[in-house]
CSV table of C-alpha atoms in Angstrom, one decimal:
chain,number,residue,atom,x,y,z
A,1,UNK,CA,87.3,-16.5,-11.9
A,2,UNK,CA,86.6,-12.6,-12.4
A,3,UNK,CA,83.2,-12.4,-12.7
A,4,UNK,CA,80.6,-8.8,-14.4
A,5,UNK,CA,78.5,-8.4,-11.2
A,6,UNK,CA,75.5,-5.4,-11.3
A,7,UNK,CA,74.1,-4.7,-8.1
A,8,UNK,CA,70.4,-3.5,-8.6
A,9,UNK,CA,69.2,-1.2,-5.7
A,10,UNK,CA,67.7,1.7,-4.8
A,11,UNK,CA,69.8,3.6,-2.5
A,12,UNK,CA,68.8,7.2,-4.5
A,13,UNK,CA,65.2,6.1,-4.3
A,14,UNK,CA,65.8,6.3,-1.1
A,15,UNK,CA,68.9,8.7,-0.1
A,16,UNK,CA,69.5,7.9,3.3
A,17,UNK,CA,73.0,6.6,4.7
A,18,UNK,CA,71.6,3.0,5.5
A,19,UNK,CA,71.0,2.4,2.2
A,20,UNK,CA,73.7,3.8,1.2
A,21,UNK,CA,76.5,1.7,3.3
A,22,UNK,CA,74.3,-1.4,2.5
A,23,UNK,CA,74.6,-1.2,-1.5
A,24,UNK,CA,77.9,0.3,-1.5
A,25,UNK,CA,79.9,-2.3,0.8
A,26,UNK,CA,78.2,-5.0,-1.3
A,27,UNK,CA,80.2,-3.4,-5.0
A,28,UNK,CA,82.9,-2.3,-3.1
A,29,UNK,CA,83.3,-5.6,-1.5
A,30,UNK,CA,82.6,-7.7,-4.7
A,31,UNK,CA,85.6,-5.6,-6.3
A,32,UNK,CA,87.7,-6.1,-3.6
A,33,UNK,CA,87.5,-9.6,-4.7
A,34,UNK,CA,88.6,-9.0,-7.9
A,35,UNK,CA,84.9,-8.8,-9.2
A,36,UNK,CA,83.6,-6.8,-12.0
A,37,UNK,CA,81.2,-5.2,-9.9
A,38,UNK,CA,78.6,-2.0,-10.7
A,39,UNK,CA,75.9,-0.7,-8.9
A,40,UNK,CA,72.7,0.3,-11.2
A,41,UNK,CA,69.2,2.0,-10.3
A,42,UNK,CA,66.4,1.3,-12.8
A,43,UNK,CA,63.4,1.7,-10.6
A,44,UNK,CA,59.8,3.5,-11.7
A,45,UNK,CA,59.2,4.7,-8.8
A,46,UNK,CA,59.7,7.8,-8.2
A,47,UNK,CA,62.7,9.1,-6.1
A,48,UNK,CA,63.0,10.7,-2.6
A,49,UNK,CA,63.9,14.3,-2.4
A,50,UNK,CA,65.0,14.8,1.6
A,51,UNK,CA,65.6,18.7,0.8
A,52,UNK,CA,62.2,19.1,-0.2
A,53,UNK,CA,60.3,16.4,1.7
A,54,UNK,CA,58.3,15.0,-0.7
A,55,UNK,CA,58.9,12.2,-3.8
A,56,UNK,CA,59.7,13.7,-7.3
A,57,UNK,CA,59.8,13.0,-11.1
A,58,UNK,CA,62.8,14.2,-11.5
A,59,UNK,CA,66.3,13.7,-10.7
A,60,UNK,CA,67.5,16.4,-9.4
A,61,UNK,CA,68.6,15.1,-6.3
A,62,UNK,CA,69.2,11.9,-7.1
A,63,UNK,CA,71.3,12.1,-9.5
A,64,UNK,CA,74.2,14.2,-7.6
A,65,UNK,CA,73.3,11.8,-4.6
A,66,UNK,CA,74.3,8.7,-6.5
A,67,UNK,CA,77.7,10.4,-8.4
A,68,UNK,CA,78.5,11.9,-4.6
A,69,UNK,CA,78.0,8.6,-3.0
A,70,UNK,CA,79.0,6.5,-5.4
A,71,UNK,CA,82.7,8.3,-5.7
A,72,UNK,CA,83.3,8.3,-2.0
A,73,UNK,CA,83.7,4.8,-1.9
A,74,UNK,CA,85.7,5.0,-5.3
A,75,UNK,CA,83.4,4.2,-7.5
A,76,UNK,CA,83.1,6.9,-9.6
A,77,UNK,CA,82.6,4.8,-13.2
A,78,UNK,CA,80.4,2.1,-11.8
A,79,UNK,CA,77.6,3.6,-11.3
A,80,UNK,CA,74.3,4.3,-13.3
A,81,UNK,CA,70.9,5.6,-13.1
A,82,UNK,CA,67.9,5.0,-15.3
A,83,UNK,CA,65.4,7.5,-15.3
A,84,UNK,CA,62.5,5.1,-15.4
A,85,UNK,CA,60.1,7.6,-13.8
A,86,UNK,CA,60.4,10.1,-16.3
A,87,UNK,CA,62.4,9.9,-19.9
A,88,UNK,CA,64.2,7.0,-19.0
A,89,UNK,CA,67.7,9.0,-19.5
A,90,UNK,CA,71.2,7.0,-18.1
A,91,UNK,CA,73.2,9.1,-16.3
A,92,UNK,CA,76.8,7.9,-14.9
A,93,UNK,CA,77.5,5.3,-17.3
A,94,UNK,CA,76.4,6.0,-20.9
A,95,UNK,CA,73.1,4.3,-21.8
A,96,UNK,CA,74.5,2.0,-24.7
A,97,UNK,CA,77.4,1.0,-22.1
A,98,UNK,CA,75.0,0.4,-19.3
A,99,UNK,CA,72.9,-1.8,-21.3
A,100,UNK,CA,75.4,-3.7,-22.4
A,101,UNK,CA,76.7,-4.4,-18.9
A,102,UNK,CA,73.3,-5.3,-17.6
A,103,UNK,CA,72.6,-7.5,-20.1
A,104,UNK,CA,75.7,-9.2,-20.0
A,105,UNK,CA,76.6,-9.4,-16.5
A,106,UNK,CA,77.1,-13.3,-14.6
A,107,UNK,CA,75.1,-12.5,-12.0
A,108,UNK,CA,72.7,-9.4,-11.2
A,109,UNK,CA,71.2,-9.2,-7.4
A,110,UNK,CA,68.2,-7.5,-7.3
A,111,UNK,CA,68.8,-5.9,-3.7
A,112,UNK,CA,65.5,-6.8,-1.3
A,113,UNK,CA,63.5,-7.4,-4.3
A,114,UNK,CA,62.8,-4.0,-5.0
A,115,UNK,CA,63.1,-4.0,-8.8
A,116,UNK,CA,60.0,-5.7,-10.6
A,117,UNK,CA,62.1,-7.2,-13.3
A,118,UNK,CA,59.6,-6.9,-15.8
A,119,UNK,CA,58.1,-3.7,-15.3
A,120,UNK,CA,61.2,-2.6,-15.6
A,121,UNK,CA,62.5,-4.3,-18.8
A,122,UNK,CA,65.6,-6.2,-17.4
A,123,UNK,CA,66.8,-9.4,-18.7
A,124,UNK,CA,70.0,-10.7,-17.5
A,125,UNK,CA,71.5,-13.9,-17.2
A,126,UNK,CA,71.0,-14.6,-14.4
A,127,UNK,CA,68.7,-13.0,-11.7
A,128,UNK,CA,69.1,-13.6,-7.9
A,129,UNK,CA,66.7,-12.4,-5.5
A,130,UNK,CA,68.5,-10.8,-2.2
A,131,UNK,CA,66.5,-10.9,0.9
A,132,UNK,CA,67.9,-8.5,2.9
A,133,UNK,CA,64.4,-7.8,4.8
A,134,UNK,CA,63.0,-11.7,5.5
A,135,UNK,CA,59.8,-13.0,6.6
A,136,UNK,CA,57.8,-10.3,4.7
A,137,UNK,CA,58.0,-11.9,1.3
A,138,UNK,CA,58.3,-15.2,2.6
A,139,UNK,CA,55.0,-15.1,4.0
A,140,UNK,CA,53.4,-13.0,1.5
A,141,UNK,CA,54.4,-15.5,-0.7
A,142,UNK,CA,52.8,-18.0,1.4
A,143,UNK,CA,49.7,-16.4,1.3
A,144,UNK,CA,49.6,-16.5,-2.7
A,145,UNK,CA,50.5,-12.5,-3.1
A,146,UNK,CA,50.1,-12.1,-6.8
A,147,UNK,CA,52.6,-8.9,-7.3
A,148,UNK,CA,54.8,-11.2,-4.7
A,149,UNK,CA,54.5,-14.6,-6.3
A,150,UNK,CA,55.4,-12.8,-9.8
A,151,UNK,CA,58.5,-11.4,-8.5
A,152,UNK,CA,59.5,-14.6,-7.4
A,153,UNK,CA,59.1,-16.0,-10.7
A,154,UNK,CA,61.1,-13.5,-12.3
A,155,UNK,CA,64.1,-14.6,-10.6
A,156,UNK,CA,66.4,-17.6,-11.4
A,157,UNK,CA,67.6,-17.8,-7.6
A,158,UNK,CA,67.6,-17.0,-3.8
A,159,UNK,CA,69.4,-15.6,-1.3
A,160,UNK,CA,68.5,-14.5,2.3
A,161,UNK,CA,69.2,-12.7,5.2
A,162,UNK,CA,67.1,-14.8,7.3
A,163,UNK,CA,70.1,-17.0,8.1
A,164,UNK,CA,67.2,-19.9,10.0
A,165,UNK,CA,64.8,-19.3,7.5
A,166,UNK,CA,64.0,-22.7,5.9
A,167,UNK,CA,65.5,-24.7,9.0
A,168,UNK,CA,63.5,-26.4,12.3
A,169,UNK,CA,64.8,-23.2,13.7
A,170,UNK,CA,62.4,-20.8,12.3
A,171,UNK,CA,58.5,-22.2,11.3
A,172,UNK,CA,58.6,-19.9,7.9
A,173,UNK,CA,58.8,-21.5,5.0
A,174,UNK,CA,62.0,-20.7,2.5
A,175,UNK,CA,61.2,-18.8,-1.4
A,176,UNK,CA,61.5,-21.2,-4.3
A,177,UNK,CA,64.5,-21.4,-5.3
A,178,UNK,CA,66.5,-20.5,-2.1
A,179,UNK,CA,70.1,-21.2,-3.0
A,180,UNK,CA,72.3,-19.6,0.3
A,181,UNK,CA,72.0,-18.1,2.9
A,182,UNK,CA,74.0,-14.7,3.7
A,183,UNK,CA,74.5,-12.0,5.6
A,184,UNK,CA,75.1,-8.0,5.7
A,185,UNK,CA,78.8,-7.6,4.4
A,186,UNK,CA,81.0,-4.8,5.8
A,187,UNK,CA,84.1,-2.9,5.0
A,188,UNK,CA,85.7,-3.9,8.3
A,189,UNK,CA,88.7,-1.2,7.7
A,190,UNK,CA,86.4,1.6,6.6
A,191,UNK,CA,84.6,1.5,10.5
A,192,UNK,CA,87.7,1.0,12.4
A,193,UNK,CA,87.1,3.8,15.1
A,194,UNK,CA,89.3,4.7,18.5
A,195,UNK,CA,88.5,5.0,21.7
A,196,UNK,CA,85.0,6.5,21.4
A,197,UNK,CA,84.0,10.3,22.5
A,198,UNK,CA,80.9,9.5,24.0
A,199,UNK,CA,79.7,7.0,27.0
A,200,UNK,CA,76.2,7.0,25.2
A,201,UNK,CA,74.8,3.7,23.4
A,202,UNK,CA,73.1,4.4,20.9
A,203,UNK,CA,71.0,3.5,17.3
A,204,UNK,CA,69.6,4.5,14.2
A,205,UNK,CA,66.1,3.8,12.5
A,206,UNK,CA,62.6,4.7,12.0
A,207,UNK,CA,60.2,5.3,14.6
A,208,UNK,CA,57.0,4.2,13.2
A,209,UNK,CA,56.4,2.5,9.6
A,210,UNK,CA,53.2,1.3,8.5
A,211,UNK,CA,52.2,-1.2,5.9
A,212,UNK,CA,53.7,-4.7,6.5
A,213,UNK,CA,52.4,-6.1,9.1
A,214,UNK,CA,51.9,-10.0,7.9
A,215,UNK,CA,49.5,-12.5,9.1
A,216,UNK,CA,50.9,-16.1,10.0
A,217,UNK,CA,48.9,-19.3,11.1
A,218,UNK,CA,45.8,-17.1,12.0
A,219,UNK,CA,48.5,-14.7,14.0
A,220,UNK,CA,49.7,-11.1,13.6
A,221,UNK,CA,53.4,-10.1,13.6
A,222,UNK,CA,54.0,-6.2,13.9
A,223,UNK,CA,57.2,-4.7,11.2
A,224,UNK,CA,57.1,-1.3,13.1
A,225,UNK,CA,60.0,-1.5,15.8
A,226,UNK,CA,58.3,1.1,17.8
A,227,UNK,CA,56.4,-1.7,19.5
A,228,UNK,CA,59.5,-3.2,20.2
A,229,UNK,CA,61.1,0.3,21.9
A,230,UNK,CA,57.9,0.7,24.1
A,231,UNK,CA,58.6,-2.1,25.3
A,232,UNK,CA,61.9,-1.5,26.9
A,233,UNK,CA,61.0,2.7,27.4
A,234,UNK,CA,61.9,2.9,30.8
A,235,UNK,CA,65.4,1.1,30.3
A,236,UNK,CA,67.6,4.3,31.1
A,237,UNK,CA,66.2,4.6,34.2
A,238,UNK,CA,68.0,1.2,35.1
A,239,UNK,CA,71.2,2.1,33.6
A,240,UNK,CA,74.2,3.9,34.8
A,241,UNK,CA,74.5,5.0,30.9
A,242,UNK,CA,72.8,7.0,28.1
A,243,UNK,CA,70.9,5.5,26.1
A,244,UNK,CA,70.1,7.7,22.5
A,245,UNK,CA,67.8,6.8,19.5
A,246,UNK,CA,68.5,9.0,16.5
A,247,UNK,CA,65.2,8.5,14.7
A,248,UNK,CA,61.9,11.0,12.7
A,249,UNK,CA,61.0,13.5,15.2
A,250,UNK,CA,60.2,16.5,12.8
A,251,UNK,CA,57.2,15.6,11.7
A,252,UNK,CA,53.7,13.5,12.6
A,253,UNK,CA,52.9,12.9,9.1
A,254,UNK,CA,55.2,10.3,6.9
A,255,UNK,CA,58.1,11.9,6.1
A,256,UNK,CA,58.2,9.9,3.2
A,257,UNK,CA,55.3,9.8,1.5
A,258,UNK,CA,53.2,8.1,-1.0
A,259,UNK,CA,55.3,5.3,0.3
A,260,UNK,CA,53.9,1.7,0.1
A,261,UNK,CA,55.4,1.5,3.9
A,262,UNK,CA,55.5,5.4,5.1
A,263,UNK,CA,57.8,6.4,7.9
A,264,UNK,CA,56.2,8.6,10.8
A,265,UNK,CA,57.6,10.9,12.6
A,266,UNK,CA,57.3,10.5,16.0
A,267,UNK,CA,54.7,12.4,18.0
A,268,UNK,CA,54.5,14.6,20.8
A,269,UNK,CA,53.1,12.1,22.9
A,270,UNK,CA,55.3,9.5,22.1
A,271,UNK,CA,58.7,11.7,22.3
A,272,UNK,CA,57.6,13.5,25.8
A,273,UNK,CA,56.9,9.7,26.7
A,274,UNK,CA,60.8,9.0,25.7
A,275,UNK,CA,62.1,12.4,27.5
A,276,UNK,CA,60.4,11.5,30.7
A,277,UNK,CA,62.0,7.8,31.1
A,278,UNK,CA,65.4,9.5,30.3
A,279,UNK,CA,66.3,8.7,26.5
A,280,UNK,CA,68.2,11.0,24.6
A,281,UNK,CA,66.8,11.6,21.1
A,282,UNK,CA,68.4,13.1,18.0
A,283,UNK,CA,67.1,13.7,14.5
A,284,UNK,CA,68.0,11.0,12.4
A,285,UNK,CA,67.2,11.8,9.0
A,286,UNK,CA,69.4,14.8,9.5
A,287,UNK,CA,72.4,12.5,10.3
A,288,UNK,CA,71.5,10.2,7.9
A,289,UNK,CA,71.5,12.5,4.6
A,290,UNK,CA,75.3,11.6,4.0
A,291,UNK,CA,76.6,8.0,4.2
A,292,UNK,CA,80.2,9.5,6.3
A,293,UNK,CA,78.1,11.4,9.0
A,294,UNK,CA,76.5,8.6,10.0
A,295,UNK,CA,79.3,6.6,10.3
A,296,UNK,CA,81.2,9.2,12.4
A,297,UNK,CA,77.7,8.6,14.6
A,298,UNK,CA,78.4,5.3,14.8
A,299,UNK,CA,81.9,6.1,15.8
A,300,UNK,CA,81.4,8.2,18.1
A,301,UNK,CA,78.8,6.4,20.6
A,302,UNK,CA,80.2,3.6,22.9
A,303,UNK,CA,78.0,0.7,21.8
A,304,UNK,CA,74.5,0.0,20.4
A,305,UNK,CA,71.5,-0.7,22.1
A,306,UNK,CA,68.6,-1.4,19.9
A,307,UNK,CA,65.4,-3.4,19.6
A,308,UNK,CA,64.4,-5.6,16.1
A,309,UNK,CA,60.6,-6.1,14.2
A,310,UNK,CA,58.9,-8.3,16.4
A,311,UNK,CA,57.9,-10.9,13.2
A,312,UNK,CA,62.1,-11.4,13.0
A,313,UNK,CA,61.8,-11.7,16.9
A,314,UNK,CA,58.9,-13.9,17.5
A,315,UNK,CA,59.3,-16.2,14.4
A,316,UNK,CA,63.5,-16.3,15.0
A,317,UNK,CA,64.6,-15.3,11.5
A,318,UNK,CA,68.0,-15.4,12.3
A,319,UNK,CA,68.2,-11.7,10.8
A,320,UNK,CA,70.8,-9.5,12.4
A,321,UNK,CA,71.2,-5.5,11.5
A,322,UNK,CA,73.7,-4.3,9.0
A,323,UNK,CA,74.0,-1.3,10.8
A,324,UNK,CA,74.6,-3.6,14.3
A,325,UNK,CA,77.4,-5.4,11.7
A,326,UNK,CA,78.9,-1.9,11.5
A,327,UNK,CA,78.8,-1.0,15.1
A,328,UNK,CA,80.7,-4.2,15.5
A,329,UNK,CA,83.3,-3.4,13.1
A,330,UNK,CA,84.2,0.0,14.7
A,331,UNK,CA,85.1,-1.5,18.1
A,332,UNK,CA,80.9,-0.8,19.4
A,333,UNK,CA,79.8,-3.7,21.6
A,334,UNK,CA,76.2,-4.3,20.9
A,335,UNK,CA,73.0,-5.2,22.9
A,336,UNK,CA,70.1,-6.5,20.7
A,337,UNK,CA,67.2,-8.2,20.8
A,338,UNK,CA,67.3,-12.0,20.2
A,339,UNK,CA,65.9,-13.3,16.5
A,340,UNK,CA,67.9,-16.2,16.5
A,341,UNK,CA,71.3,-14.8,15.4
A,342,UNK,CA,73.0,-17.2,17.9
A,343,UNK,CA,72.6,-19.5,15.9
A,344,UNK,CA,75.1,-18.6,13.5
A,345,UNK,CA,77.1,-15.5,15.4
A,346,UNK,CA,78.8,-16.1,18.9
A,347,UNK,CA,77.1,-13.9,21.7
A,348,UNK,CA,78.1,-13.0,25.4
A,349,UNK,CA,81.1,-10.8,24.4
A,350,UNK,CA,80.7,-8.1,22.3
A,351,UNK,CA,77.7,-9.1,20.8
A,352,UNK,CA,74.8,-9.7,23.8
A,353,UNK,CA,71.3,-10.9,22.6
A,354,UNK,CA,68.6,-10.3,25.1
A,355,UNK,CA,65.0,-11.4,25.3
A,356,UNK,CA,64.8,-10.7,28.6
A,357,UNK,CA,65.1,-7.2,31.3
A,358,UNK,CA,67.4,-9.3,33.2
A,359,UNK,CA,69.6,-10.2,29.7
A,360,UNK,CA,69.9,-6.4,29.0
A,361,UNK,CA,71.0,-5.4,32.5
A,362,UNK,CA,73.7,-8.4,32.4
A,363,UNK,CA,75.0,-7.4,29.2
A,364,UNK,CA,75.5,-3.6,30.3
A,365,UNK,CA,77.0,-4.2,33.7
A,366,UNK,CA,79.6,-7.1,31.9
A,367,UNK,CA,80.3,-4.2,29.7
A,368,UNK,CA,81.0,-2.0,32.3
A,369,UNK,CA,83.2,-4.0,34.0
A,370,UNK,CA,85.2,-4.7,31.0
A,371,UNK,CA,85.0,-2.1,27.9
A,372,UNK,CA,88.0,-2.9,26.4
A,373,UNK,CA,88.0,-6.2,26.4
A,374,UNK,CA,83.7,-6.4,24.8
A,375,UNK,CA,85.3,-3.6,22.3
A,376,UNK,CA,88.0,-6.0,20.8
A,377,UNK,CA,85.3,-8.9,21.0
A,378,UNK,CA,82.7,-6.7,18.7
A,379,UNK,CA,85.8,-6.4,16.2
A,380,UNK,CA,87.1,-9.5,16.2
A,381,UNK,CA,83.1,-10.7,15.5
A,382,UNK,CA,83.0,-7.9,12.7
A,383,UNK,CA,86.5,-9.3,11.2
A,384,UNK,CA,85.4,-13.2,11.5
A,385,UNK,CA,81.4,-13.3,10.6
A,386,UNK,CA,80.9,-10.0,8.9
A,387,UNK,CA,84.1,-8.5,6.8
A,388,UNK,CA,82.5,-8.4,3.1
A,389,UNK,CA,85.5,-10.3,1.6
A,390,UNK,CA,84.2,-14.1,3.1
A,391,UNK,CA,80.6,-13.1,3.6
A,392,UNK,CA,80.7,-12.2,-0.5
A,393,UNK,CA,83.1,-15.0,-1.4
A,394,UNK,CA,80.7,-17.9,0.2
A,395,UNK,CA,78.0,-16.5,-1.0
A,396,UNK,CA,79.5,-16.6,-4.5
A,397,UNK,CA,80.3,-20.5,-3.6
A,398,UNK,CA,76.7,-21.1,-2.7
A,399,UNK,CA,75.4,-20.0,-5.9
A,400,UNK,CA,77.7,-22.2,-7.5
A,401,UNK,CA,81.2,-19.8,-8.6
């Protein structure tokens, strides 16, 4: 059964290529399944401008961000923006058509939450929650968060990342109304990549975000992965192999600001204390302004090797990185820490989880010895557990379709 299917995100709010592949291989992979699918912006807040540095009321980037992104994955006619931080003008799809489709659509996911249904006047049929960042709500929930517990309420269902979320595996408790669990799909033949250029390993993401740290049974749990990367600093030393993180480095202040969870560059101190234990760094917003630059990143390196929030870590969400899914489905063999994913993914080839110095020097030196053979193992992982057509058609079958 073909079902109308709006995607409700806010990859211009936003307008970095993470977001970007995440919303996009959601519609694109919906449609691939026959699926009336759109993808729709209807946020207040007011958008990111990366050429400026600064938030705006206006869309003057956005709005080319969104028909640019949006038609290099071919879908140029499913997209639309609301202007609800200004005159609340549609642009892509006309407004009365837009409505319409929102209103009308089977199912709308309202991607991580971000949309507060009804600030923003949505109504649909049916409203699913996707967590595609767990623990955070789960445990603000927990604590009786008002703004939390409302947009909880709002929503008919849920669906999370947080694969052991809800199980003996993982002490958090699930969201009301927790209907399937899911993972990041991906447009396996859209990362299929050669022989790669590079021997680096490398990774993508912020280096310092503050905000959401959460508070659990009388215990802090850290969001900022930085804590994690310190950690590990003097890794390359060990290694017979780069290691690069492509990550803020322009800037001290947030480079996003007014942000309810700012993103800080990395300072001096911190990237002198990188150089010296031998880590390559690159600018990462830079790479990140276009969704096919990062991907020819990706590409490019040999493998991943990257660290995850310490409250997915230490209270073993089961959450595993869409952009690890995507170094998978280019042929990258990946080395990440442990939240649990092995539970639900196979690890030791192509895919190492490590919560340990020793797991992270086994994983490299089995990858030395055998590239090729790790490389097929990340792709045949990507093609079994990740490729958007069975992540999206279970998840379809979980809410009941």
């Amino acid at each position: 059964m073909a079902l109308r299917i709006v995607v409700l995100g806010t990859m211009g709010s936003n307008p970095y290529a993470g977001m970007a592949w995440m919303h996009m291989q959601i519609v694109e992979g919906l449609r691939r399944l026959g699926h009336d699918a759109f993808y729709f912006e209807v946020t207040s807040t007011w958008p990111f401008n990366p050429v400026r540095h600064m938030k705006t009321d206006n869309g003057e980037y956005v709005v080319p961000y969104l028909a640019r992104v949006a038609g290099s994955f071919g879908l140029n006619d499913r997209w639309a923006l609301r202007c609800s931080f200004s005159d609340n003008t549609w642009y892509g799809l006309p407004a009365l058509q837009a409505e319409e489709i929102l209103a009308g659509a089977d199912i709308v996911f309202n991607i991580s939450g971000a949309t507060l249904p009804s600030k923003e006047g949505i109504r649909a049929r049916r409203l699913v929650y996707s967590g595609t960042d767990p623990i955070i709500h789960e445990i603000q929930y927990l604590s009786g968060d008002p703004l939390v517990v409302q947009l909880i309420s709002e929503h008919d269902e849920v669906v999370t990342y947080g694969e052991n979320i809800g199980t003996p595996l993982c002490p958090v408790p699930a969201l009301p109304g927790l209907r399937a669990v899911t993972r990041q799909p991906i447009l396996c033949d859209l990362w299929r990549a050669d022989i790669p250029d590079r021997p680096h390993f490398t990774t993508v993401g912020n280096w310092e975000q503050a905000g959401l740290d959460v508070v659990f049974k009388g215990e802090t749990y850290r969001w900022s992965k930085h804590h994690e990367f310190l950690k590990w600093v003097h890794l390359p030393k060990l290694l017979n192999r780069p290691l690069e993180l492509a990550t803020n480095l322009s800037v001290r202040k947030p480079h996003r600001e007014f942000e309810s969870v700012p993103a800080y560059g990395a300072s001096t101190g911190a990237q002198q204390l990188l150089l010296d234990n031998g880590w390559l760094l690159v600018d990462g917003p830079s790479l990140s302004l276009d969704p096919w630059s990062y991907r020819n990143y990706i590409q490019t390196s040999s493998g991943e090797f990257t660290v995850a929030r310490d409250l997915n870590v230490r209270l073993r969400s089961g959450w595993f990185s869409e952009r690890s899914a995507c170094y998978l489905a280019a042929g990258r063999p990946v080395v990440t820490q442990d939240t649990g994913f092995g539970a639900v993914l196979p690890t030791g080839e192509g895919l190492f989880a490590f919560r340990t110095l020793e797991d992270i020097l086994e994983a490299f030196e089995a990858i030395g010895v055998d590239y090729k053979r790790h490389s097929q193992a990340a792709r045949e992982i990507s093609n079994e557990y990740f490729a958007a057509e069975k992540v999206l058609s279970k998840l379809l079958n979980g809410l009941g379709f």
